[in-house]
C-alpha cells in the first residue's frame, strides 16, 4: 500500500504562498489566489492567517529555516567555505522574487522588519559561535553577515552579471564573504 503524505492545511497555504510570492512578488498576488492554489476556498485562508502579511512572515520563517539547514549541511563538506557559499547562493537565486519582496517589505512593514531582525540576531548568534569569531566585535559580525546577504542578493538579482562578472568571479565573491563571516578571511 502506498502511503500518501497529508500536509496540514496551514502548511499547504504556506507552500502556495511561497510559490506565489516568489513568482509574482508580494503585491502580485492575493489571499484568494493563495487559497485556491493550495486547493482551498478563499475563506480557509483566514482560519489560519490574519492577513497576507502574516502568511508572508510564515513563508519567511520557512525560507530562513531551509537556508539554515542547507548551511549547516554544507558546513560538514570537505571544503565548507565553498559548500556554504554555493548553498547560500543557490538558495538566494531560487528565491529571488521572494527576496525582492522581503527587502521592500522590511522597509515598509514593521512586522516584516521585526521578523527579519529576529532572523539576523539568530544568525549573528550562530556566527559568534564559530571558532574564528571568538571575541569578535558584534559590529564586525553584523557587517560580515550583511555582506554575505547583499552579495548573494546582488548575484541573484543579476547585478553582478550586469557589472561583467562571470559565474566563477561571483562565486569567488560569495566565498570571500562567507570566509569573512566565519572569521577566516
mmCIF file of C-alpha atoms in Angstrom:
data_model
loop_
_atom_site.group_PDB
_atom_site.id
_atom_site.type_symbol
_atom_site.label_atom_id
_atom_site.label_comp_id
_atom_site.label_asym_id
_atom_site.label_seq_id
_atom_site.Cartn_x
_atom_site.Cartn_y
_atom_site.Cartn_z
ATOM 1 C CA UNK A 1 0.000 0.000 0.000
ATOM 2 C CA UNK A 2 1.337 3.434 -0.958
ATOM 3 C CA UNK A 3 1.274 5.987 1.804
ATOM 4 C CA UNK A 4 0.029 9.415 0.820
ATOM 5 C CA UNK A 5 1.558 12.358 2.615
ATOM 6 C CA UNK A 6 -1.095 14.540 4.199
ATOM 7 C CA UNK A 7 0.157 18.016 4.890
ATOM 8 C CA UNK A 8 -1.760 20.209 7.265
ATOM 9 C CA UNK A 9 -3.847 22.951 5.680
ATOM 10 C CA UNK A 10 -1.625 25.672 7.142
ATOM 11 C CA UNK A 11 1.491 24.153 5.541
ATOM 12 C CA UNK A 12 -0.243 23.841 2.170
ATOM 13 C CA UNK A 13 -1.178 27.521 2.366
ATOM 14 C CA UNK A 14 2.396 28.477 3.245
ATOM 15 C CA UNK A 15 3.777 26.482 0.321
ATOM 16 C CA UNK A 16 1.260 28.001 -2.105
ATOM 17 C CA UNK A 17 2.064 31.468 -0.779
ATOM 18 C CA UNK A 18 5.793 30.830 -1.143
ATOM 19 C CA UNK A 19 5.358 29.944 -4.796
ATOM 20 C CA UNK A 20 3.089 32.929 -5.401
ATOM 21 C CA UNK A 21 5.384 35.412 -3.672
ATOM 22 C CA UNK A 22 8.426 34.044 -5.461
ATOM 23 C CA UNK A 23 6.749 34.147 -8.869
ATOM 24 C CA UNK A 24 4.868 37.439 -8.657
ATOM 25 C CA UNK A 25 6.087 39.193 -5.544
ATOM 26 C CA UNK A 26 4.061 40.197 -2.514
ATOM 27 C CA UNK A 27 1.970 42.738 -4.409
ATOM 28 C CA UNK A 28 1.451 40.394 -7.358
ATOM 29 C CA UNK A 29 -0.872 38.028 -5.546
ATOM 30 C CA UNK A 30 -3.730 37.995 -3.091
ATOM 31 C CA UNK A 31 -5.079 35.703 -0.411
ATOM 32 C CA UNK A 32 -7.800 34.296 -2.665
ATOM 33 C CA UNK A 33 -5.232 33.108 -5.214
ATOM 34 C CA UNK A 34 -3.064 31.651 -2.456
ATOM 35 C CA UNK A 35 -6.004 29.700 -1.008
ATOM 36 C CA UNK A 36 -7.086 28.414 -4.421
ATOM 37 C CA UNK A 37 -3.528 27.417 -5.356
ATOM 38 C CA UNK A 38 -3.389 25.372 -2.140
ATOM 39 C CA UNK A 39 -6.678 23.719 -3.069
ATOM 40 C CA UNK A 40 -8.954 25.559 -0.662
ATOM 41 C CA UNK A 41 -11.784 28.050 -0.729
ATOM 42 C CA UNK A 42 -10.667 31.636 -0.010
ATOM 43 C CA UNK A 43 -12.258 31.742 3.458
ATOM 44 C CA UNK A 44 -9.994 28.858 4.554
ATOM 45 C CA UNK A 45 -7.037 31.229 4.385
ATOM 46 C CA UNK A 46 -8.402 33.376 7.210
ATOM 47 C CA UNK A 47 -8.819 30.401 9.522
ATOM 48 C CA UNK A 48 -5.040 30.101 9.534
ATOM 49 C CA UNK A 49 -3.702 33.605 8.900
ATOM 50 C CA UNK A 50 -4.738 37.092 9.947
ATOM 51 C CA UNK A 51 -3.787 38.577 6.586
ATOM 52 C CA UNK A 52 -1.421 38.277 3.626
ATOM 53 C CA UNK A 53 1.420 39.780 5.649
ATOM 54 C CA UNK A 54 1.082 37.023 8.262
ATOM 55 C CA UNK A 55 1.478 34.304 5.633
ATOM 56 C CA UNK A 56 4.410 36.224 4.132
ATOM 57 C CA UNK A 57 6.148 36.114 7.511
ATOM 58 C CA UNK A 58 5.377 32.381 7.796
ATOM 59 C CA UNK A 59 6.956 31.875 4.354
ATOM 60 C CA UNK A 60 9.978 33.858 5.522
ATOM 61 C CA UNK A 61 10.288 31.664 8.612
ATOM 62 C CA UNK A 62 10.257 28.550 6.398
ATOM 63 C CA UNK A 63 12.725 30.147 3.965
ATOM 64 C CA UNK A 64 15.056 31.068 6.810
ATOM 65 C CA UNK A 65 14.915 27.580 8.318
ATOM 66 C CA UNK A 66 15.605 25.898 4.974
ATOM 67 C CA UNK A 67 18.614 28.176 4.448
ATOM 68 C CA UNK A 68 19.891 27.446 7.966
ATOM 69 C CA UNK A 69 19.640 23.686 7.359
ATOM 70 C CA UNK A 70 21.373 23.983 3.975
ATOM 71 C CA UNK A 71 24.225 25.974 5.511
ATOM 72 C CA UNK A 72 24.617 23.521 8.389
ATOM 73 C CA UNK A 73 24.788 20.598 5.961
ATOM 74 C CA UNK A 74 27.283 22.467 3.767
ATOM 75 C CA UNK A 75 29.482 23.221 6.796
ATOM 76 C CA UNK A 76 30.239 19.484 7.016
ATOM 77 C CA UNK A 77 31.597 19.332 3.440
ATOM 78 C CA UNK A 78 35.316 18.831 2.718
ATOM 79 C CA UNK A 79 35.542 22.484 1.581
ATOM 80 C CA UNK A 80 32.967 24.141 3.836
ATOM 81 C CA UNK A 81 33.541 27.697 2.603
ATOM 82 C CA UNK A 82 32.828 26.656 -0.983
ATOM 83 C CA UNK A 83 29.875 24.476 0.000
ATOM 84 C CA UNK A 84 28.294 27.166 2.204
ATOM 85 C CA UNK A 85 28.818 29.789 -0.491
ATOM 86 C CA UNK A 86 27.199 27.576 -3.127
ATOM 87 C CA UNK A 87 24.294 26.639 -0.842
ATOM 88 C CA UNK A 88 23.645 30.280 0.103
ATOM 89 C CA UNK A 89 23.911 31.486 -3.467
ATOM 90 C CA UNK A 90 21.654 28.716 -4.772
ATOM 91 C CA UNK A 91 19.073 29.477 -2.088
ATOM 92 C CA UNK A 92 19.009 33.190 -2.928
ATOM 93 C CA UNK A 93 18.819 32.508 -6.674
ATOM 94 C CA UNK A 94 15.978 30.012 -6.228
ATOM 95 C CA UNK A 95 14.022 32.572 -4.172
ATOM 96 C CA UNK A 96 14.865 35.818 -5.979
ATOM 97 C CA UNK A 97 11.277 37.070 -6.287
ATOM 98 C CA UNK A 98 10.533 36.357 -2.651
ATOM 99 C CA UNK A 99 13.759 38.055 -1.513
ATOM 100 C CA UNK A 100 12.896 41.192 -3.512
ATOM 101 C CA UNK A 101 9.569 41.423 -1.706
ATOM 102 C CA UNK A 102 11.290 40.776 1.617
ATOM 103 C CA UNK A 103 13.706 43.656 1.128
ATOM 104 C CA UNK A 104 10.910 46.044 0.208
ATOM 105 C CA UNK A 105 8.512 44.956 2.937
ATOM 106 C CA UNK A 106 11.219 45.106 5.598
ATOM 107 C CA UNK A 107 11.454 48.829 4.867
ATOM 108 C CA UNK A 108 7.701 49.433 4.899
ATOM 109 C CA UNK A 109 6.148 46.923 7.296
ATOM 110 C CA UNK A 110 7.189 46.777 10.971
ATOM 111 C CA UNK A 111 6.077 43.127 11.314
ATOM 112 C CA UNK A 112 8.351 42.040 8.473
ATOM 113 C CA UNK A 113 11.200 44.191 9.770
ATOM 114 C CA UNK A 114 10.821 42.583 13.203
ATOM 115 C CA UNK A 115 10.862 39.079 11.680
ATOM 116 C CA UNK A 116 13.994 39.876 9.683
ATOM 117 C CA UNK A 117 15.680 41.436 12.713
ATOM 118 C CA UNK A 118 14.952 38.309 14.764
ATOM 119 C CA UNK A 119 16.397 36.167 11.985
ATOM 120 C CA UNK A 120 19.537 38.245 11.742
ATOM 121 C CA UNK A 121 20.035 38.158 15.518
ATOM 122 C CA UNK A 122 19.830 34.369 15.403
ATOM 123 C CA UNK A 123 22.337 34.306 12.541
ATOM 124 C CA UNK A 124 24.676 36.583 14.488
ATOM 125 C CA UNK A 125 24.401 34.247 17.473
ATOM 126 C CA UNK A 126 25.353 31.315 15.250
ATOM 127 C CA UNK A 127 28.258 33.241 13.727
ATOM 128 C CA UNK A 128 29.553 34.256 17.149
ATOM 129 C CA UNK A 129 29.943 30.542 17.989
ATOM 130 C CA UNK A 130 32.252 29.888 15.037
ATOM 131 C CA UNK A 131 35.830 29.252 16.218
ATOM 132 C CA UNK A 132 37.195 32.054 14.020
ATOM 133 C CA UNK A 133 34.784 34.564 15.534
ATOM 134 C CA UNK A 134 35.537 34.150 19.233
ATOM 135 C CA UNK A 135 35.985 37.595 20.722
ATOM 136 C CA UNK A 136 34.974 39.317 17.507
ATOM 137 C CA UNK A 137 33.084 42.572 17.898
ATOM 138 C CA UNK A 138 29.327 42.406 17.246
ATOM 139 C CA UNK A 139 29.607 45.245 14.716
ATOM 140 C CA UNK A 140 32.169 43.240 12.707
ATOM 141 C CA UNK A 141 29.899 40.194 12.737
ATOM 142 C CA UNK A 142 26.922 42.297 11.635
ATOM 143 C CA UNK A 143 28.913 43.796 8.763
ATOM 144 C CA UNK A 144 30.089 40.331 7.688
ATOM 145 C CA UNK A 145 26.560 38.923 7.809
ATOM 146 C CA UNK A 146 25.153 41.817 5.784
ATOM 147 C CA UNK A 147 27.939 41.441 3.232
ATOM 148 C CA UNK A 148 27.047 37.789 2.640
ATOM 149 C CA UNK A 149 23.370 38.664 2.324
ATOM 150 C CA UNK A 150 23.962 41.592 -0.019
ATOM 151 C CA UNK A 151 26.423 39.763 -2.282
ATOM 152 C CA UNK A 152 24.051 36.781 -2.592
ATOM 153 C CA UNK A 153 21.111 39.078 -3.374
ATOM 154 C CA UNK A 154 23.182 41.054 -5.906
ATOM 155 C CA UNK A 155 24.187 37.810 -7.601
ATOM 156 C CA UNK A 156 20.601 36.502 -7.603
ATOM 157 C CA UNK A 157 19.228 39.771 -8.994
ATOM 158 C CA UNK A 158 21.811 39.801 -11.802
ATOM 159 C CA UNK A 159 23.538 42.959 -10.565
ATOM 160 C CA UNK A 160 26.975 41.322 -10.540
ATOM 161 C CA UNK A 161 26.493 39.872 -14.018
ATOM 162 C CA UNK A 162 25.460 43.366 -15.166
ATOM 163 C CA UNK A 163 28.896 44.511 -13.995
ATOM 164 C CA UNK A 164 30.526 41.947 -16.271
ATOM 165 C CA UNK A 165 31.318 39.339 -13.620
ATOM 166 C CA UNK A 166 31.117 35.708 -14.646
ATOM 167 C CA UNK A 167 29.910 32.776 -12.563
ATOM 168 C CA UNK A 168 33.388 31.959 -11.222
ATOM 169 C CA UNK A 169 34.011 35.554 -10.121
ATOM 170 C CA UNK A 170 30.582 35.765 -8.494
ATOM 171 C CA UNK A 171 31.121 32.515 -6.619
ATOM 172 C CA UNK A 172 34.531 33.832 -5.549
ATOM 173 C CA UNK A 173 32.908 36.947 -4.072
ATOM 174 C CA UNK A 174 30.430 34.823 -2.142
ATOM 175 C CA UNK A 175 33.211 32.539 -0.885
ATOM 176 C CA UNK A 176 35.191 35.576 0.311
ATOM 177 C CA UNK A 177 32.102 36.920 2.087
ATOM 178 C CA UNK A 178 31.475 33.519 3.714
ATOM 179 C CA UNK A 179 35.092 33.297 4.865
ATOM 180 C CA UNK A 180 34.798 36.758 6.379
ATOM 181 C CA UNK A 181 31.580 35.830 8.171
ATOM 182 C CA UNK A 182 33.197 32.670 9.542
ATOM 183 C CA UNK A 183 36.218 34.630 10.789
ATOM 184 C CA UNK A 184 38.504 33.031 8.235
ATOM 185 C CA UNK A 185 39.162 35.829 5.830
#
